Coordinates of C-alpha atoms and ligand atoms in Angstrom, one line a residue:
M1 CA 9.3 -2.0 24.1
S2 CA 9.0 1.5 22.5
R3 CA 6.1 2.1 20.1
P4 CA 6.6 2.4 16.3
T5 CA 6.9 6.0 15.2
I6 CA 5.1 7.9 12.4
L7 CA 6.3 11.1 10.8
V8 CA 3.7 13.5 9.3
P9 CA 5.4 16.5 7.7
E10 CA 2.2 17.9 6.0
K11 CA -1.3 18.9 7.0
L12 CA -3.4 15.7 7.5
S13 CA -6.9 15.4 8.7
Q14 CA -7.3 14.4 12.3
E15 CA -9.8 11.6 11.5
G16 CA -7.1 9.2 10.3
L17 CA -4.5 10.2 12.9
A18 CA -6.9 9.4 15.6
L19 CA -6.9 5.8 14.5
L20 CA -3.1 5.7 14.8
S21 CA -2.4 7.6 18.0
P22 CA -3.5 4.8 20.4
H23 CA -0.9 2.5 19.0
F24 CA 2.0 4.7 17.7
D25 CA 4.0 7.8 18.5
I26 CA 3.1 10.4 15.8
T27 CA 5.2 13.5 15.1
V28 CA 3.4 16.2 13.0
T29 CA 5.9 18.9 11.9
S30 CA 6.9 20.7 8.8
L31 CA 10.4 20.0 7.6
T32 CA 12.9 21.2 5.0
P33 CA 14.3 18.5 2.7
E34 CA 17.5 18.4 4.8
E35 CA 15.6 18.1 8.0
L36 CA 13.6 15.2 6.6
I37 CA 16.8 13.3 5.7
A38 CA 18.2 14.0 9.2
Q39 CA 15.0 12.9 11.0
I40 CA 13.7 10.0 8.9
P41 CA 16.1 7.2 10.2
S42 CA 14.1 6.7 13.4
Y43 CA 10.6 6.5 11.8
H44 CA 8.6 3.5 10.8
A45 CA 6.0 5.2 8.6
L46 CA 5.9 8.5 6.7
I47 CA 2.6 10.1 5.8
I48 CA 2.7 12.8 3.1
R49 CA 0.7 14.8 0.6
S50 CA 2.1 16.4 -2.5
E51 CA 4.6 18.8 -1.0
T52 CA 7.1 16.3 0.5
K53 CA 9.6 14.9 -2.0
V54 CA 10.5 11.4 -1.0
T55 CA 13.7 11.0 -2.9
A56 CA 16.2 8.2 -3.2
D57 CA 18.3 10.1 -0.6
V58 CA 15.4 10.2 1.9
L59 CA 14.8 6.5 1.4
R60 CA 18.4 5.6 1.8
A61 CA 18.5 7.4 5.1
A62 CA 15.3 5.7 6.2
K63 CA 16.6 2.7 8.1
N64 CA 13.4 1.7 9.8
L65 CA 10.8 2.8 7.3
K66 CA 8.2 0.3 6.3
V67 CA 5.7 2.5 4.5
V68 CA 5.3 5.8 2.7
A69 CA 1.6 6.7 2.7
R70 CA 0.5 9.3 0.2
A71 CA -2.8 10.8 1.4
G72 CA -4.0 11.4 -2.1
V73 CA -3.7 10.0 -5.6
G74 CA -0.5 11.2 -7.3
V75 CA 2.8 9.5 -6.3
D76 CA 5.0 11.5 -8.6
N77 CA 6.7 13.1 -5.5
I78 CA 7.9 9.7 -4.4
D79 CA 10.8 7.7 -5.9
V80 CA 8.7 4.6 -6.1
P81 CA 11.4 2.4 -7.7
A82 CA 13.9 3.4 -4.9
A83 CA 11.2 2.5 -2.3
T84 CA 10.5 -0.8 -4.0
S85 CA 14.2 -1.8 -4.0
R86 CA 14.4 -1.0 -0.3
G87 CA 11.3 -3.0 0.5
V88 CA 9.3 0.1 1.5
I89 CA 5.7 -0.2 0.7
V90 CA 4.1 2.9 -1.0
V91 CA 0.4 3.2 -0.5
N92 CA -2.0 5.9 -1.6
S93 CA -5.7 6.8 -1.5
P94 CA -6.8 6.1 -5.1
S95 CA -10.2 7.6 -4.9
G96 CA -10.6 9.6 -1.6
N97 CA -10.2 13.0 -3.3
I98 CA -11.3 12.4 -6.9
A99 CA -14.7 14.0 -6.4
A100 CA -13.0 17.1 -5.0
A101 CA -10.6 17.2 -7.9
A102 CA -13.4 16.9 -10.4
E103 CA -15.5 19.6 -8.8
H104 CA -12.5 21.9 -8.7
T105 CA -12.1 21.3 -12.4
I106 CA -15.6 22.4 -13.0
A107 CA -15.1 25.4 -10.7
L108 CA -12.1 26.5 -12.9
L109 CA -14.1 25.7 -16.1
L110 CA -16.8 28.1 -15.0
A111 CA -14.3 30.6 -13.7
T112 CA -12.5 30.8 -17.0
A113 CA -15.8 31.0 -18.9
R114 CA -17.0 34.0 -16.8
N115 CA -13.7 35.7 -15.9
I116 CA -14.4 35.2 -12.2
G117 CA -10.8 35.7 -11.1
Q118 CA -10.3 39.0 -12.9
A119 CA -13.7 40.3 -11.9
D120 CA -13.1 39.5 -8.3
G121 CA -9.6 40.9 -8.4
G122 CA -10.8 44.1 -10.0
L123 CA -13.6 44.7 -7.5
K124 CA -11.1 44.3 -4.6
L125 CA -9.1 47.1 -6.2
G126 CA -12.2 49.3 -6.4
K127 CA -12.9 48.7 -10.1
W128 CA -16.4 48.1 -11.6
E129 CA -15.6 46.5 -14.9
R130 CA -18.6 45.0 -16.8
S131 CA -18.1 45.5 -20.6
K132 CA -14.5 44.2 -20.4
L133 CA -15.5 41.0 -18.7
V134 CA -18.1 39.5 -20.9
G135 CA -17.9 35.7 -20.7
I136 CA -19.2 32.7 -22.6
E137 CA -21.8 30.1 -21.7
V138 CA -20.6 26.5 -21.3
G139 CA -23.9 24.9 -22.4
R140 CA -23.7 23.4 -25.9
K141 CA -20.0 23.9 -25.9
T142 CA -17.5 21.1 -26.3
L143 CA -15.3 19.9 -23.5
G144 CA -12.3 17.8 -24.5
I145 CA -10.9 15.5 -21.8
I146 CA -7.5 13.9 -22.0
G147 CA -7.5 10.9 -19.6
L148 CA -10.9 9.4 -19.0
G149 CA -9.9 7.8 -15.6
K150 CA -11.5 8.3 -12.2
V151 CA -11.3 12.1 -12.2
G152 CA -11.9 12.4 -15.9
V153 CA -15.2 10.4 -15.9
R154 CA -16.5 12.5 -13.0
V155 CA -15.7 15.7 -14.9
A156 CA -17.5 14.3 -17.9
R157 CA -20.6 13.6 -15.9
M158 CA -20.8 17.1 -14.4
A159 CA -20.0 18.7 -17.8
K160 CA -22.9 16.8 -19.4
G161 CA -25.0 18.1 -16.5
L162 CA -24.1 21.6 -17.6
G163 CA -25.3 20.8 -21.1
M164 CA -21.8 20.3 -22.7
K165 CA -20.8 17.9 -25.4
V166 CA -17.9 15.8 -24.2
V167 CA -15.1 14.2 -26.2
A168 CA -12.2 12.4 -24.9
V169 CA -8.8 10.9 -25.7
D170 CA -7.6 8.0 -23.6
P171 CA -5.9 5.0 -25.3
F172 CA -6.7 2.8 -22.3
A173 CA -10.4 3.8 -21.8
S174 CA -13.1 1.2 -22.5
P175 CA -15.2 2.2 -25.5
D176 CA -18.2 0.7 -23.8
M177 CA -17.7 2.7 -20.7
A178 CA -17.3 5.9 -22.7
K179 CA -20.5 5.1 -24.6
Q180 CA -22.4 4.6 -21.4
E181 CA -21.2 7.9 -20.1
G182 CA -22.2 9.7 -23.3
V183 CA -18.6 10.6 -24.1
A184 CA -17.4 10.4 -27.7
L185 CA -13.9 8.9 -27.9
A186 CA -11.8 10.8 -30.5
A187 CA -9.2 9.0 -32.6
D188 CA -6.4 11.1 -31.3
L189 CA -5.3 14.5 -30.1
D190 CA -5.0 15.9 -33.6
A191 CA -8.6 15.1 -34.2
M192 CA -9.9 16.4 -30.9
L193 CA -8.0 19.7 -30.3
P194 CA -9.5 21.8 -33.2
V195 CA -13.1 21.1 -32.1
V196 CA -13.0 21.8 -28.3
D197 CA -14.0 25.0 -26.5
F198 CA -12.5 23.7 -23.3
L199 CA -9.7 21.2 -22.8
T200 CA -8.9 19.5 -19.5
I201 CA -6.2 16.9 -18.7
H202 CA -6.6 14.1 -16.1
T203 CA -3.7 11.8 -16.6
P204 CA -0.9 11.1 -14.2
L205 CA 2.4 12.9 -14.8
L206 CA 4.5 10.2 -16.6
A207 CA 7.3 10.4 -19.1
T208 CA 4.6 9.9 -21.7
T209 CA 2.4 12.7 -20.5
M210 CA 5.1 15.3 -19.7
D211 CA 4.6 18.2 -22.1
L212 CA 1.7 16.4 -23.7
I213 CA 0.3 19.8 -24.8
G214 CA 3.0 22.0 -26.2
E215 CA 3.2 24.7 -28.9
K216 CA 2.2 22.5 -31.8
E217 CA -1.0 21.3 -29.9
L218 CA -1.9 24.7 -28.6
R219 CA -1.7 26.2 -32.1
R220 CA -4.3 23.7 -33.3
M221 CA -6.9 24.9 -30.8
K222 CA -9.6 27.5 -31.3
P223 CA -8.4 31.0 -30.4
S224 CA -11.3 31.2 -27.9
A225 CA -10.5 27.8 -26.2
R226 CA -9.8 27.7 -22.5
V227 CA -7.5 25.0 -21.0
L228 CA -7.6 23.6 -17.6
N229 CA -5.1 21.7 -15.4
V230 CA -6.1 20.0 -12.2
A231 CA -3.8 17.0 -12.9
R232 CA -0.1 17.9 -12.6
G233 CA 2.2 20.8 -13.6
G234 CA 4.1 19.6 -16.7
V235 CA 1.4 18.0 -18.7
Y236 CA 1.1 21.4 -20.4
N237 CA 4.4 22.9 -21.3
E238 CA 4.3 26.1 -19.3
E239 CA 6.5 28.2 -21.6
A240 CA 4.3 27.2 -24.6
L241 CA 1.1 28.0 -22.6
L242 CA 2.5 31.5 -21.8
H243 CA 3.1 32.1 -25.5
A244 CA -0.4 30.8 -26.4
L245 CA -2.0 33.2 -24.0
D246 CA 0.1 36.2 -25.0
E247 CA -0.2 35.5 -28.7
Y248 CA -4.0 34.7 -28.7
W249 CA -3.7 31.1 -29.8
I250 CA -6.1 30.3 -27.0
G251 CA -8.5 32.4 -24.8
G252 CA -7.6 31.6 -21.2
A253 CA -6.5 29.0 -18.7
G254 CA -7.6 27.7 -15.3
L255 CA -4.6 26.2 -13.4
D256 CA -4.3 24.4 -10.1
V257 CA -1.0 22.7 -10.5
F258 CA 2.5 23.9 -11.6
T259 CA 5.9 22.4 -12.4
S260 CA 7.3 24.1 -9.2
E261 CA 5.0 24.5 -6.2
P262 CA 4.9 27.2 -5.0
P263 CA 6.1 28.6 -8.4
K264 CA 9.7 29.8 -8.3
Q265 CA 10.2 33.5 -8.8
D266 CA 10.3 34.5 -12.5
S267 CA 9.6 31.0 -13.6
A268 CA 7.0 30.3 -16.3
A269 CA 4.8 28.9 -13.6
A270 CA 5.0 32.2 -11.7
R271 CA 4.3 34.2 -14.8
L272 CA 1.3 32.1 -15.5
T273 CA -0.2 32.6 -12.0
S274 CA 0.0 36.4 -12.5
H275 CA -1.2 36.4 -16.1
P276 CA -4.5 38.3 -16.6
K277 CA -6.0 35.5 -18.7
V278 CA -5.3 32.9 -16.0
V279 CA -7.4 32.0 -13.0
A280 CA -5.1 30.1 -10.7
T281 CA -5.4 28.2 -7.4
P282 CA -2.5 26.9 -5.2
H283 CA -3.0 23.1 -5.8
L284 CA -6.4 23.1 -4.1
G285 CA -8.0 20.3 -6.1
A286 CA -8.1 17.9 -3.1
S287 CA -8.5 20.5 -0.5
T288 CA -12.0 20.0 0.8
V289 CA -13.0 18.9 4.2
E290 CA -14.6 15.7 2.9
A291 CA -11.7 14.7 0.6
Q292 CA -9.1 15.3 3.4
E293 CA -11.1 13.1 5.8
N294 CA -11.4 10.4 3.1
V295 CA -7.7 10.3 2.2
S296 CA -6.6 10.5 5.8
L297 CA -8.8 7.6 6.9
D298 CA -7.8 5.7 3.8
V299 CA -4.1 5.9 4.3
C300 CA -4.0 5.8 8.1
N301 CA -6.0 2.5 8.0
Q302 CA -3.3 1.1 5.7
V303 CA -0.5 2.4 7.9
L304 CA -2.2 0.8 10.9
A305 CA -2.5 -2.6 9.0
I306 CA 1.1 -2.5 7.8
L307 CA 2.7 -1.5 11.1
Q308 CA 0.7 -4.3 12.8
G309 CA 1.9 -6.9 10.3
G310 CA -1.1 -6.8 8.0
L311 CA -1.6 -5.9 4.3
P312 CA -2.4 -2.6 2.6
T313 CA -5.4 -2.3 0.4
S314 CA -3.8 0.1 -2.1
A315 CA -0.2 -0.6 -2.4
V316 CA 1.3 1.3 -5.4
N317 CA 4.4 -0.9 -5.6
A318 CA 2.9 -4.3 -4.7
P319 CA 0.6 -6.8 -6.3
I320 CA -2.9 -5.4 -5.8
I321 CA -5.1 -7.3 -3.5
L322 CA -8.7 -6.5 -4.4
P323 CA -10.8 -5.5 -1.4
E324 CA -13.0 -8.6 -1.7
E325 CA -9.9 -10.8 -2.0
Y326 CA -8.3 -8.9 1.0
G327 CA -11.0 -10.0 3.4
K328 CA -10.7 -13.6 2.3
L329 CA -6.9 -13.7 2.3
Q330 CA -6.0 -11.7 5.3
P331 CA -6.4 -14.4 8.0
A332 CA -4.5 -16.9 5.8
V333 CA -1.7 -14.4 5.2
Q334 CA -1.3 -13.9 8.9
L335 CA -1.4 -17.7 9.5
V336 CA 1.2 -18.4 6.8
E337 CA 3.5 -15.7 8.2
K338 CA 3.2 -17.2 11.7
M339 CA 3.9 -20.7 10.2
G340 CA 7.1 -19.3 8.7
K341 CA 8.2 -17.7 12.0
L342 CA 7.3 -20.9 13.8
Y343 CA 9.4 -22.9 11.4
T344 CA 12.5 -20.8 11.8
Q345 CA 12.3 -20.5 15.5
H346 CA 11.3 -24.1 16.2
F347 CA 13.1 -26.1 13.6
V348 CA 16.1 -23.9 12.7
G349 CA 16.6 -22.5 16.2
L350 CA 16.2 -26.0 17.8
R351 CA 18.4 -28.0 15.5
G352 CA 21.0 -25.5 14.5
G353 CA 19.7 -26.0 11.0
M354 CA 20.1 -24.0 7.8
L355 CA 17.3 -22.0 6.4
G356 CA 19.1 -21.0 3.2
G357 CA 19.0 -23.8 0.6
R358 CA 15.9 -25.5 2.2
K359 CA 13.2 -26.4 -0.2
F360 CA 9.7 -25.5 0.9
E361 CA 6.4 -26.8 -0.3
L362 CA 3.5 -24.6 0.5
T363 CA 0.3 -26.6 -0.2
Y364 CA -3.1 -25.0 -0.2
H365 CA -6.1 -27.2 0.4
G366 CA -9.9 -26.6 0.4
D367 CA -11.0 -22.9 -0.3
L368 CA -7.4 -21.7 -0.4
A369 CA -6.6 -24.0 -3.3
G370 CA -9.1 -22.0 -5.4
M371 CA -7.6 -18.6 -4.6
P372 CA -6.7 -16.8 -7.9
N373 CA -3.9 -14.8 -6.3
T374 CA -1.6 -16.4 -3.7
K375 CA 1.2 -13.9 -4.0
P376 CA 0.5 -12.4 -0.6
L377 CA 0.7 -15.9 1.0
F378 CA 4.0 -16.6 -0.7
A379 CA 5.3 -13.2 0.5
A380 CA 4.0 -13.9 4.0
L381 CA 5.9 -17.2 4.1
V382 CA 9.2 -15.5 3.1
K383 CA 8.5 -12.8 5.6
G384 CA 7.8 -15.2 8.4
L385 CA 10.8 -17.4 7.6
V386 CA 13.4 -14.7 7.5
A387 CA 11.8 -12.1 9.9
D388 CA 13.9 -13.3 12.8
I389 CA 17.2 -13.8 11.1
S390 CA 17.4 -10.8 8.8
D391 CA 16.9 -7.1 9.0
S392 CA 15.4 -6.9 5.5
H393 CA 11.9 -5.5 5.5
I394 CA 10.1 -8.3 3.8
N395 CA 6.8 -7.5 2.2
I396 CA 4.7 -8.3 -0.9
V397 CA 7.0 -6.0 -2.9
N398 CA 10.4 -7.7 -2.4
A399 CA 9.6 -11.2 -1.2
T400 CA 10.5 -13.0 -4.4
L401 CA 13.8 -11.2 -4.6
V402 CA 14.7 -11.8 -1.0
A403 CA 13.7 -15.5 -1.2
K404 CA 16.1 -15.8 -4.2
E405 CA 18.9 -14.0 -2.4
K406 CA 18.5 -16.3 0.6
G407 CA 18.5 -19.4 -1.5
L408 CA 15.0 -20.4 -0.4
V409 CA 13.2 -22.5 -2.9
I410 CA 9.4 -22.2 -2.4
N411 CA 7.0 -24.2 -4.4
E412 CA 3.3 -23.6 -4.2
T413 CA 0.9 -26.5 -4.8
F414 CA -2.9 -26.5 -4.9
N415 CA -4.7 -29.6 -3.7
N416 CA -8.3 -29.4 -4.8
D417 CA -9.2 -32.8 -3.3
T418 CA -11.5 -32.0 -0.4
K419 CA -12.1 -35.7 0.5
D420 CA -11.0 -36.4 4.2
L421 CA -10.3 -32.6 4.7
L422 CA -11.2 -31.7 8.2
Y423 CA -11.1 -27.9 7.6
A424 CA -12.6 -25.6 5.0
N425 CA -9.2 -24.3 4.3
L426 CA -5.9 -25.8 5.2
V427 CA -2.3 -24.9 4.4
T428 CA 0.7 -27.2 4.8
L429 CA 4.3 -26.1 5.0
G430 CA 6.7 -28.9 4.2
A431 CA 10.5 -28.3 4.3
Y432 CA 13.1 -30.7 2.9
D433 CA 16.8 -30.7 2.3
S434 CA 18.0 -31.0 -1.3
G435 CA 17.7 -34.8 -1.3
H436 CA 14.0 -34.4 -0.4
S437 CA 14.6 -36.1 3.0
G438 CA 14.4 -34.8 6.6
E439 CA 10.8 -33.6 6.1
Q440 CA 9.5 -31.1 8.6
I441 CA 5.8 -30.2 8.5
I442 CA 3.7 -27.4 9.9
E443 CA 0.0 -27.4 9.1
G444 CA -2.6 -24.8 9.9
F445 CA -6.1 -23.7 9.1
T446 CA -8.2 -20.6 9.5
S447 CA -11.6 -20.4 11.1
D448 CA -13.7 -17.4 12.0
Q449 CA -11.0 -15.0 10.6
R450 CA -8.3 -16.6 13.0
G451 CA -5.4 -18.9 12.3
Y452 CA -4.6 -22.1 14.1
I453 CA -1.8 -24.6 13.9
S454 CA -3.1 -28.2 13.6
K455 CA 0.1 -30.1 13.2
L456 CA 3.8 -29.5 14.2
D457 CA 6.2 -32.0 12.8
R458 CA 4.9 -35.5 13.7
F459 CA 2.4 -34.1 16.3
S460 CA -1.2 -33.1 16.1
A461 CA -2.6 -30.3 18.2
I462 CA -4.7 -27.2 17.8
F463 CA -3.3 -23.9 19.1
S464 CA -3.2 -20.2 18.2
P465 CA 0.2 -19.2 16.9
E466 CA 0.3 -16.1 19.1
G467 CA 2.5 -14.6 21.8
T468 CA 5.4 -16.4 23.6
L469 CA 5.3 -20.2 23.3
I470 CA 7.4 -22.9 24.8
V471 CA 7.5 -26.0 22.7
L472 CA 8.6 -29.0 24.7
H473 CA 9.4 -32.3 23.1
N474 CA 9.2 -35.0 25.8
Y475 CA 8.4 -38.7 26.5
D476 CA 4.8 -39.1 27.1
Q477 CA 5.0 -40.3 30.7
P478 CA 2.9 -39.5 33.8
G479 CA 3.9 -36.5 35.8
K480 CA 5.4 -34.6 32.9
I481 CA 2.9 -31.7 33.1
G482 CA 3.4 -31.3 36.8
G483 CA 7.2 -31.3 36.4
V484 CA 7.1 -28.6 33.8
G485 CA 4.6 -26.5 35.9
T486 CA 7.0 -26.7 38.8
V487 CA 10.0 -25.5 36.8
L488 CA 8.0 -22.6 35.3
G489 CA 6.5 -21.8 38.7
S490 CA 9.9 -21.6 40.3
H491 CA 10.9 -18.9 37.8
G492 CA 7.6 -17.1 38.4
V493 CA 6.4 -17.7 34.8
N494 CA 2.7 -17.5 34.3
I495 CA 1.2 -20.2 31.9
R496 CA -1.6 -18.8 29.7
F497 CA -2.5 -22.1 28.1
M498 CA -1.2 -25.6 27.6
Q499 CA -1.7 -28.2 24.9
V500 CA -0.4 -31.7 24.7
A501 CA 0.1 -32.7 21.1
S502 CA 0.2 -36.4 20.6
L503 CA 2.3 -38.3 18.1
D504 CA 0.6 -39.1 14.8
A505 CA -0.6 -42.7 15.1
T506 CA 1.2 -43.7 12.0
M507 CA 4.6 -42.3 13.0
E508 CA 7.5 -44.2 14.5
T509 CA 8.7 -43.0 17.8
Q510 CA 12.1 -41.3 18.0
N511 CA 14.9 -43.6 19.1
G512 CA 12.4 -46.3 19.7
K513 CA 12.0 -45.1 23.3
G514 CA 8.2 -45.4 23.7
N515 CA 5.6 -42.7 23.2
E516 CA 6.5 -39.1 22.7
A517 CA 4.5 -35.9 22.9
L518 CA 4.9 -32.2 22.3
M519 CA 3.8 -29.8 25.0
I520 CA 2.9 -26.4 23.8
L521 CA 2.7 -23.8 26.5
G522 CA 1.6 -20.2 26.0
V523 CA 3.4 -18.1 28.6
D524 CA 3.5 -14.5 29.7
G525 CA 6.5 -12.1 29.6
Q526 CA 10.0 -12.6 28.4
M527 CA 11.7 -15.9 29.0
S528 CA 15.2 -16.0 30.2
A529 CA 17.8 -18.5 29.0
E530 CA 17.8 -20.1 32.4
V531 CA 14.1 -21.0 32.2
I532 CA 14.7 -22.8 28.9
E533 CA 17.8 -24.5 30.2
D534 CA 16.1 -25.7 33.4
L535 CA 13.2 -27.1 31.3
R536 CA 15.7 -28.8 29.0
K537 CA 17.4 -30.5 32.0
S538 CA 14.1 -31.9 33.4
E539 CA 13.6 -35.6 33.4
G540 CA 12.2 -37.1 30.2
V541 CA 12.5 -33.8 28.2
L542 CA 14.0 -34.4 24.8
N543 CA 14.2 -30.8 23.6
V544 CA 12.8 -27.3 24.2
S545 CA 12.3 -24.4 21.9
L546 CA 11.2 -20.9 22.6
V547 CA 9.0 -19.3 20.0
V548 CA 7.8 -15.7 19.9
L549 CA 5.1 -15.0 17.4
Ligands
NAI1 N1 -5.0 18.8 -8.2 C1 -5.3 17.9 -7.2 O1 -5.3 18.2 -6.1 C2 -5.5 16.5 -7.6 C3 -4.9 16.0 -8.7 N2 -5.1 14.7 -9.1 C4 -4.4 14.2 -10.2 O2 -5.3 13.8 -11.2 C5 -4.7 12.9 -12.1 C6 -5.7 11.9 -12.5 O3 -6.1 11.1 -11.4 P1 -7.1 9.9 -11.6 O4 -8.2 10.2 -12.4 O5 -7.4 9.4 -10.2 O6 -6.2 8.8 -12.3 P2 -6.6 7.5 -13.1 O7 -5.4 6.7 -13.1 O8 -7.9 7.0 -12.6 O9 -6.8 8.1 -14.6 C7 -5.8 8.5 -15.5 C8 -6.3 8.2 -16.9 O10 -5.3 8.7 -17.8 C9 -5.2 7.9 -18.9 N3 -4.0 8.1 -19.6 C10 -2.7 7.8 -19.3 N4 -1.8 8.2 -20.2 C11 -2.6 8.9 -21.2 C12 -2.3 9.5 -22.4 N5 -1.0 9.6 -22.8 N6 -3.3 10.1 -23.1 C13 -4.5 10.0 -22.7 N7 -4.9 9.3 -21.5 C14 -3.9 8.8 -20.8 C15 -5.3 6.5 -18.3 O11 -5.6 5.5 -19.2 C16 -6.3 6.7 -17.2 O12 -7.6 6.4 -17.7 C17 -3.5 12.4 -11.4 O13 -2.4 13.1 -12.0 C18 -3.6 12.9 -10.0 O14 -2.4 13.0 -9.4 C19 -5.9 13.8 -8.4 C20 -6.5 14.3 -7.2 C21 -6.4 15.7 -6.8
HPV2 O1 -4.1 13.5 -4.8 C1 -3.4 14.1 -5.6 O2 -2.9 13.7 -6.6 C2 -3.2 15.6 -5.4 O3 -2.7 16.2 -6.2 C3 -3.7 16.2 -4.1 O4 -2.6 16.8 -3.5 P1 -2.6 17.2 -2.0 O5 -2.8 16.0 -1.2 O6 -3.7 18.2 -1.8 O7 -1.2 17.9 -1.7

């Protein structure tokens, strides 16, 4: 089988890629937007930074894509709703580069205060200008921060270290946190803008933050004020900023990000980068060795998990699984997915049954009954149930929608009664037809981070739901094991393990024909239809199903 493939059209630190290369084929190459659309269909994962635009067209062309990984914070270059509707998980690195972005903001703050850009540029041209380039001190000055999030708070701490007063506007910030950080929360922008000597924005680029600072706001600031942008081009209106600099409404600007990157010729962004009162950098906020290692490791670990059937830690378009919850849920998530696959392959494949319209009851017992968030388990069940009969990419993002489309009714119940419970956590999957009859049961538990099946239909056994399994329903008579071994041996099939599952003592035997049993065989390699047919024809065998988990 060919290995899953990963496309990396931007510069990514090797640290993360080294985690992926033993398992997947990785192509690192820069691409035009047209080339990206042409090449994306064969890839399973796309890892990008801020330069690649993942548009709806790219996602439409991406037939095999499971994940878009953004090695950084901002996902404004990804059409997240389009990814969501196609079941593509978008992950990012929410904090890998925030220290770098905050430090870069302070670098620009000091550079604008002391005219570092102009001074350096002049010297390189052979000029020795001192009286023209007198700066200001930042100590005892006021810094205004819009957006007191992860980057904003770090900027505040460093600014306080420089002896600055810090005020902030953030409608979502906690007053307690602001107080603890020594940051005064201003009532609104109108109140904050006239008092600040420096202004920095650290919000995402959203419809609500686009052009947040325009002509009206810039006119309210001190003529000596400097503005900084290490967030996104567009939070300051670039035309208004040009006017403000030319007409002395403000004193200077330190800019790392622009509405077009690189700035289009003659655009406002281009005029800003060449403006004498601007110190500009080409989107370098996250460009430190340390930040790039962090974000690369962060997203590559998530790509590894997703391509191996696991869950991401920072999905942008999925219910968030907190890291502490992740460790606890992951084995159960894998188990429930395997239970879904086992259900479809064993019961539906075996009996020519219908999956759509079945009613499923997922019951959590023991520790699992106390989990505050079982959405990943629900999604894992849908994924497992339909994985083998649908080409939809099921994940935590679209599972509810897909279940609805396929007519699967899934109820979750929580059984807190631990009396008589053999395992610390147990999950039962029951399936019924609309009349609540024809019950089919699969039960499983996790132990030591691994999942096991403890019950399949009316039979009790303990086996790992992994690899290729042959499930053989037979009369419990002497010689059965030898007979099965002979058939498999004649086809050269190697048996990894074998379990005989006995009928639940309380159950009636099928057709009243004496004791029955299930034989579960773990086998190596691909099974041909003849192997299964020969087993089916063997004496005393009632049915055989082939399950690949
Ligand atoms: N230049 C670069 O290389 C880098 C840029 N960034 C950018 O920095 C920005 C901030 O990143 P984080 O701090 O990680 O985000 P965050 O999500 O932790 O913080 C954003 C804050 O903005 C606040 N906010 C949202 N709308 C607001 C509004 N209208 N007025 C005031 N506050 C508002 C939110 O409440 C939140 O506290 C993002 O745009 C990100 O893309 C991040 C890293 C590197
Ligand atoms: O993480 C972010 O939001 C950034 O802006 C960093 O962008 P980059 O990965 O350096 O292209």
